[in-house]
Amino acid sequence: MTSVSSRQSADPAPYAPDAEVVRLTSELIRIDTSNYGPEPGPGERTAAERVAELLDEVGIESRLYESEPRRTSLVASWAPDGVDASAPPLLIHAHLDVVPANAADWQLDPFAGEISDGCVWGRGAVDMKDFDAMLLSVVRARARAGVAPRRPIRMIFTADEEAGGLLGSQWLVDHHPEHLEDCPEAIGEVGGFSLTVKDDLRLYLVQTAEKGMNWLKLIADGTAGHGSMRNFDNAVTELSGAVTRIGEYKWPDRITASQRAFLDAVSEALQVDLDPDTVEQTLQRLGSISRMVGATMSNTANPTMLQAGYKHNVIPGQATAAIDGRTVPGGEEEFFATIKELIGEKVRYENVVNLQAVETEFAGALVEAMQTSLVAEDPQARAVPYLMSGGTDAKAWARLGVSCFGFAPLKLPPDLDFVGMFHGIDERVPTESLEFGARVLDRFLAIA
């Protein structure tokens, strides 16, 4: 397909922005970049070196940075002849790491990158080696054809996003902010995918906000002793009570601007009035996306790990638990006050990860470019904002004032459980969706 920019050129240079996207997605999946958090893993070095090679082949130089051995991020700037040099760079970011996968649970090898039933299968197919490949396919096609984007592009492929970005995006902000300080806007993952609500309408969810991430370690201290004795200062008992209270707590709804805009769009599309008390039941008509939407109606806190003791007949002197807390924009103060009340006086907490919620206004030229590029490929498209329950590298970039949007466009089959693919088994992405996304991204770069 010929892109918007090549049709506008006085001397068109035809090229296919989607030509390599399927192959590159498969290739990147085959590079195991599993992120085990504090445990050692293969690291992102091999993937970063391969991305550097792919960019170098079309004359784009890049720099590799390592926060720790093999925890590698890549930065590249692309401003070929023909760009508007007076415009600030657009940051396009993607991460190279993936969460681990147990091959025994999968239909196909999660690190084989196989193509089957019209999909590319494997860990990272949707989170997020698909967008890595889209970006590379588009940029390589344009560079070879000599077709410049409208404005300079700053590409960052990060390490460690799946563990909060401390060794990737957060490290880059702390040690190399010069690569971001001239970028007022950014696009990245978990946005731009379609949600079919009617035969003649697909909502494309653009992430304009994401919840804060507050990972806590609960600690209960007690008196150690023999398991056969009475013990009224038992750390396990105190911790269990705190964990139960947190797990059973019903957080009050807190509707943000991004959430309200999304709910209004859904209300209009479904032609129903959304009652705040029954909104989650109504949203179930949208399929699996309702799980993500439900998680963004309020703060959340889920116990995820417990640790105590070392022998059956020994009462331990300490017990610990992990809590995955997520806060809506503006909800952090309420979150910590509530946690303190729930855990009681005999349990304390430590912050393991504390990343602020972010929110960007769904307006401006960049948003208009998203809508225009989507409609050019899908006449039934309508871009709408939404609040994401998880987190991305946008949290780091926002520290430097970058306005971040999730825009990795995919036109998806209505029956595909896309949300369930994130960190799930049998992760896969349709090849047609990848090619669609590359074409939309190409149009976007021509006008953004």
mmCIF file of N, CA, C and O in Angstrom, residues 255-297:
data_model
loop_
_atom_site.group_PDB
_atom_site.id
_atom_site.type_symbol
_atom_site.label_atom_id
_atom_site.label_comp_id
_atom_site.label_asym_id
_atom_site.label_seq_id
_atom_site.Cartn_x
_atom_site.Cartn_y
_atom_site.Cartn_z
ATOM 1 N N ILE A 255 -14.486 8.381 39.607
ATOM 2 C CA ILE A 255 -14.526 8.497 38.157
ATOM 3 C C ILE A 255 -13.664 9.672 37.708
ATOM 4 O O ILE A 255 -13.933 10.824 38.059
ATOM 5 N N THR A 256 -12.622 9.396 36.939
ATOM 6 C CA THR A 256 -11.720 10.431 36.442
ATOM 7 C C THR A 256 -12.235 10.997 35.119
ATOM 8 O O THR A 256 -13.187 10.472 34.528
ATOM 9 N N ALA A 257 -11.569 12.051 34.636
ATOM 10 C CA ALA A 257 -11.980 12.670 33.374
ATOM 11 C C ALA A 257 -11.878 11.684 32.216
ATOM 12 O O ALA A 257 -12.772 11.599 31.357
ATOM 13 N N SER A 258 -10.782 10.922 32.156
ATOM 14 C CA SER A 258 -10.614 9.946 31.072
ATOM 15 C C SER A 258 -11.676 8.861 31.156
ATOM 16 O O SER A 258 -12.230 8.434 30.128
ATOM 17 N N GLN A 259 -11.947 8.405 32.362
ATOM 18 C CA GLN A 259 -12.956 7.365 32.536
ATOM 19 C C GLN A 259 -14.332 7.874 32.149
ATOM 20 O O GLN A 259 -15.110 7.164 31.496
ATOM 21 N N ARG A 260 -14.653 9.098 32.529
ATOM 22 C CA ARG A 260 -15.949 9.668 32.201
ATOM 23 C C ARG A 260 -16.115 9.790 30.687
ATOM 24 O O ARG A 260 -17.184 9.481 30.144
ATOM 25 N N ALA A 261 -15.057 10.219 29.978
ATOM 26 C CA ALA A 261 -15.141 10.355 28.523
ATOM 27 C C ALA A 261 -15.377 8.998 27.867
ATOM 28 O O ALA A 261 -16.156 8.886 26.914
ATOM 29 N N PHE A 262 -14.719 7.960 28.381
ATOM 30 C CA PHE A 262 -14.922 6.625 27.837
ATOM 31 C C PHE A 262 -16.344 6.139 28.095
ATOM 32 O O PHE A 262 -17.016 5.612 27.192
ATOM 33 N N LEU A 263 -16.818 6.309 29.315
ATOM 34 C CA LEU A 263 -18.166 5.861 29.655
ATOM 35 C C LEU A 263 -19.222 6.606 28.837
ATOM 36 O O LEU A 263 -20.226 6.014 28.419
ATOM 37 N N ASP A 264 -19.000 7.885 28.590
ATOM 38 C CA ASP A 264 -19.937 8.657 27.763
ATOM 39 C C ASP A 264 -19.975 8.112 26.339
ATOM 40 O O ASP A 264 -21.044 8.022 25.714
ATOM 41 N N ALA A 265 -18.789 7.758 25.811
ATOM 42 C CA ALA A 265 -18.729 7.214 24.449
ATOM 43 C C ALA A 265 -19.444 5.868 24.367
ATOM 44 O O ALA A 265 -20.170 5.586 23.402
ATOM 45 N N VAL A 266 -19.258 5.030 25.380
ATOM 46 C CA VAL A 266 -19.923 3.731 25.410
ATOM 47 C C VAL A 266 -21.433 3.915 25.555
ATOM 48 O O VAL A 266 -22.232 3.228 24.897
ATOM 49 N N SER A 267 -21.840 4.831 26.404
ATOM 50 C CA SER A 267 -23.261 5.105 26.604
ATOM 51 C C SER A 267 -23.923 5.519 25.298
ATOM 52 O O SER A 267 -25.011 5.043 24.950
ATOM 53 N N GLU A 268 -23.238 6.374 24.556
ATOM 54 C CA GLU A 268 -23.774 6.822 23.271
ATOM 55 C C GLU A 268 -23.819 5.676 22.265
ATOM 56 O O GLU A 268 -24.802 5.504 21.533
ATOM 57 N N ALA A 269 -22.755 4.881 22.228
ATOM 58 C CA ALA A 269 -22.684 3.785 21.255
ATOM 59 C C ALA A 269 -23.736 2.721 21.525
ATOM 60 O O ALA A 269 -24.359 2.181 20.601
ATOM 61 N N LEU A 270 -23.936 2.383 22.815
ATOM 62 C CA LEU A 270 -24.908 1.359 23.178
ATOM 63 C C LEU A 270 -26.316 1.910 23.326
ATOM 64 O O LEU A 270 -27.263 1.142 23.493
ATOM 65 N N GLN A 271 -26.427 3.242 23.297
ATOM 66 C CA GLN A 271 -27.713 3.918 23.445
ATOM 67 C C GLN A 271 -28.388 3.525 24.768
ATOM 68 O O GLN A 271 -29.571 3.172 24.818
ATOM 69 N N VAL A 272 -27.573 3.583 25.829
ATOM 70 C CA VAL A 272 -28.091 3.310 27.172
ATOM 71 C C VAL A 272 -27.542 4.366 28.127
ATOM 72 O O VAL A 272 -26.484 4.939 27.891
ATOM 73 N N ASP A 273 -28.281 4.610 29.196
ATOM 74 C CA ASP A 273 -27.796 5.471 30.264
ATOM 75 C C ASP A 273 -27.066 4.595 31.278
ATOM 76 O O ASP A 273 -27.636 3.621 31.786
ATOM 77 N N LEU A 274 -25.822 4.932 31.560
ATOM 78 C CA LEU A 274 -25.025 4.130 32.485
ATOM 79 C C LEU A 274 -25.255 4.602 33.912
ATOM 80 O O LEU A 274 -24.882 5.697 34.285
ATOM 81 N N ASP A 275 -25.870 3.736 34.685
ATOM 82 C CA ASP A 275 -26.083 4.000 36.105
ATOM 83 C C ASP A 275 -24.774 3.677 36.839
ATOM 84 O O ASP A 275 -24.260 2.562 36.715
ATOM 85 N N PRO A 276 -24.205 4.634 37.593
ATOM 86 C CA PRO A 276 -22.948 4.360 38.292
ATOM 87 C C PRO A 276 -22.982 3.106 39.162
ATOM 88 O O PRO A 276 -21.965 2.448 39.344
ATOM 89 N N ASP A 277 -24.177 2.764 39.701
ATOM 90 C CA ASP A 277 -24.278 1.599 40.577
ATOM 91 C C ASP A 277 -24.294 0.277 39.813
ATOM 92 O O ASP A 277 -24.047 -0.783 40.396
ATOM 93 N N THR A 278 -24.597 0.342 38.510
ATOM 94 C CA THR A 278 -24.684 -0.894 37.722
ATOM 95 C C THR A 278 -23.830 -0.834 36.468
ATOM 96 O O THR A 278 -24.013 -1.628 35.551
ATOM 97 N N VAL A 279 -22.884 0.097 36.424
ATOM 98 C CA VAL A 279 -22.124 0.306 35.202
ATOM 99 C C VAL A 279 -21.331 -0.936 34.812
ATOM 100 O O VAL A 279 -21.223 -1.264 33.629
ATOM 101 N N GLU A 280 -20.771 -1.648 35.779
ATOM 102 C CA GLU A 280 -19.950 -2.809 35.438
ATOM 103 C C GLU A 280 -20.787 -3.912 34.800
ATOM 104 O O GLU A 280 -20.320 -4.594 33.881
ATOM 105 N N GLN A 281 -22.018 -4.097 35.260
ATOM 106 C CA GLN A 281 -22.889 -5.096 34.643
ATOM 107 C C GLN A 281 -23.213 -4.712 33.204
ATOM 108 O O GLN A 281 -23.222 -5.559 32.304
ATOM 109 N N THR A 282 -23.467 -3.422 32.968
ATOM 110 C CA THR A 282 -23.771 -2.961 31.617
ATOM 111 C C THR A 282 -22.565 -3.152 30.704
ATOM 112 O O THR A 282 -22.694 -3.578 29.549
ATOM 113 N N LEU A 283 -21.385 -2.840 31.220
ATOM 114 C CA LEU A 283 -20.184 -2.937 30.395
ATOM 115 C C LEU A 283 -19.837 -4.370 30.035
ATOM 116 O O LEU A 283 -19.032 -4.600 29.122
ATOM 117 N N GLN A 284 -20.416 -5.349 30.704
ATOM 118 C CA GLN A 284 -20.159 -6.738 30.347
ATOM 119 C C GLN A 284 -20.602 -7.042 28.922
ATOM 120 O O GLN A 284 -20.119 -8.000 28.304
ATOM 121 N N ARG A 285 -21.469 -6.199 28.388
ATOM 122 C CA ARG A 285 -21.879 -6.361 26.988
ATOM 123 C C ARG A 285 -20.721 -6.119 26.036
ATOM 124 O O ARG A 285 -20.766 -6.525 24.869
ATOM 125 N N LEU A 286 -19.670 -5.460 26.523
ATOM 126 C CA LEU A 286 -18.518 -5.178 25.688
ATOM 127 C C LEU A 286 -17.512 -6.326 25.667
ATOM 128 O O LEU A 286 -16.501 -6.249 24.968
ATOM 129 N N GLY A 287 -17.742 -7.373 26.438
ATOM 130 C CA GLY A 287 -16.811 -8.494 26.453
ATOM 131 C C GLY A 287 -15.715 -8.303 27.486
ATOM 132 O O GLY A 287 -15.893 -7.650 28.507
ATOM 133 N N SER A 288 -14.544 -8.868 27.174
ATOM 134 C CA SER A 288 -13.466 -8.934 28.153
ATOM 135 C C SER A 288 -12.937 -7.573 28.568
ATOM 136 O O SER A 288 -12.350 -7.437 29.644
ATOM 137 N N ILE A 289 -13.134 -6.542 27.745
ATOM 138 C CA ILE A 289 -12.633 -5.214 28.096
ATOM 139 C C ILE A 289 -13.302 -4.713 29.378
ATOM 140 O O ILE A 289 -12.754 -3.858 30.085
ATOM 141 N N SER A 290 -14.465 -5.283 29.715
ATOM 142 C CA SER A 290 -15.161 -4.844 30.926
ATOM 143 C C SER A 290 -14.331 -5.106 32.174
ATOM 144 O O SER A 290 -14.472 -4.399 33.169
ATOM 145 N N ARG A 291 -13.450 -6.119 32.134
ATOM 146 C CA ARG A 291 -12.608 -6.392 33.300
ATOM 147 C C ARG A 291 -11.629 -5.248 33.541
ATOM 148 O O ARG A 291 -11.392 -4.837 34.682
ATOM 149 N N MET A 292 -11.058 -4.735 32.449
ATOM 150 C CA MET A 292 -10.126 -3.624 32.588
ATOM 151 C C MET A 292 -10.855 -2.357 33.025
ATOM 152 O O MET A 292 -10.377 -1.619 33.887
ATOM 153 N N VAL A 293 -12.019 -2.126 32.443
ATOM 154 C CA VAL A 293 -12.782 -0.930 32.806
ATOM 155 C C VAL A 293 -13.199 -0.995 34.270
ATOM 156 O O VAL A 293 -13.097 -0.020 35.012
ATOM 157 N N GLY A 294 -13.660 -2.168 34.714
ATOM 158 C CA GLY A 294 -14.066 -2.310 36.104
ATOM 159 C C GLY A 294 -12.933 -2.010 37.059
ATOM 160 O O GLY A 294 -13.146 -1.419 38.132
ATOM 161 N N ALA A 295 -11.720 -2.368 36.672
ATOM 162 C CA ALA A 295 -10.557 -2.137 37.534
ATOM 163 C C ALA A 295 -10.155 -0.675 37.606
ATOM 164 O O ALA A 295 -9.337 -0.299 38.455
ATOM 165 N N THR A 296 -10.708 0.153 36.714
ATOM 166 C CA THR A 296 -10.341 1.572 36.712
ATOM 167 C C THR A 296 -11.431 2.454 37.318
ATOM 168 O O THR A 296 -11.336 3.671 37.252
ATOM 169 N N MET A 297 -12.446 1.848 37.903
ATOM 170 C CA MET A 297 -13.511 2.629 38.515
ATOM 171 C C MET A 297 -13.116 3.143 39.892
ATOM 172 O O MET A 297 -13.780 4.006 40.457
#
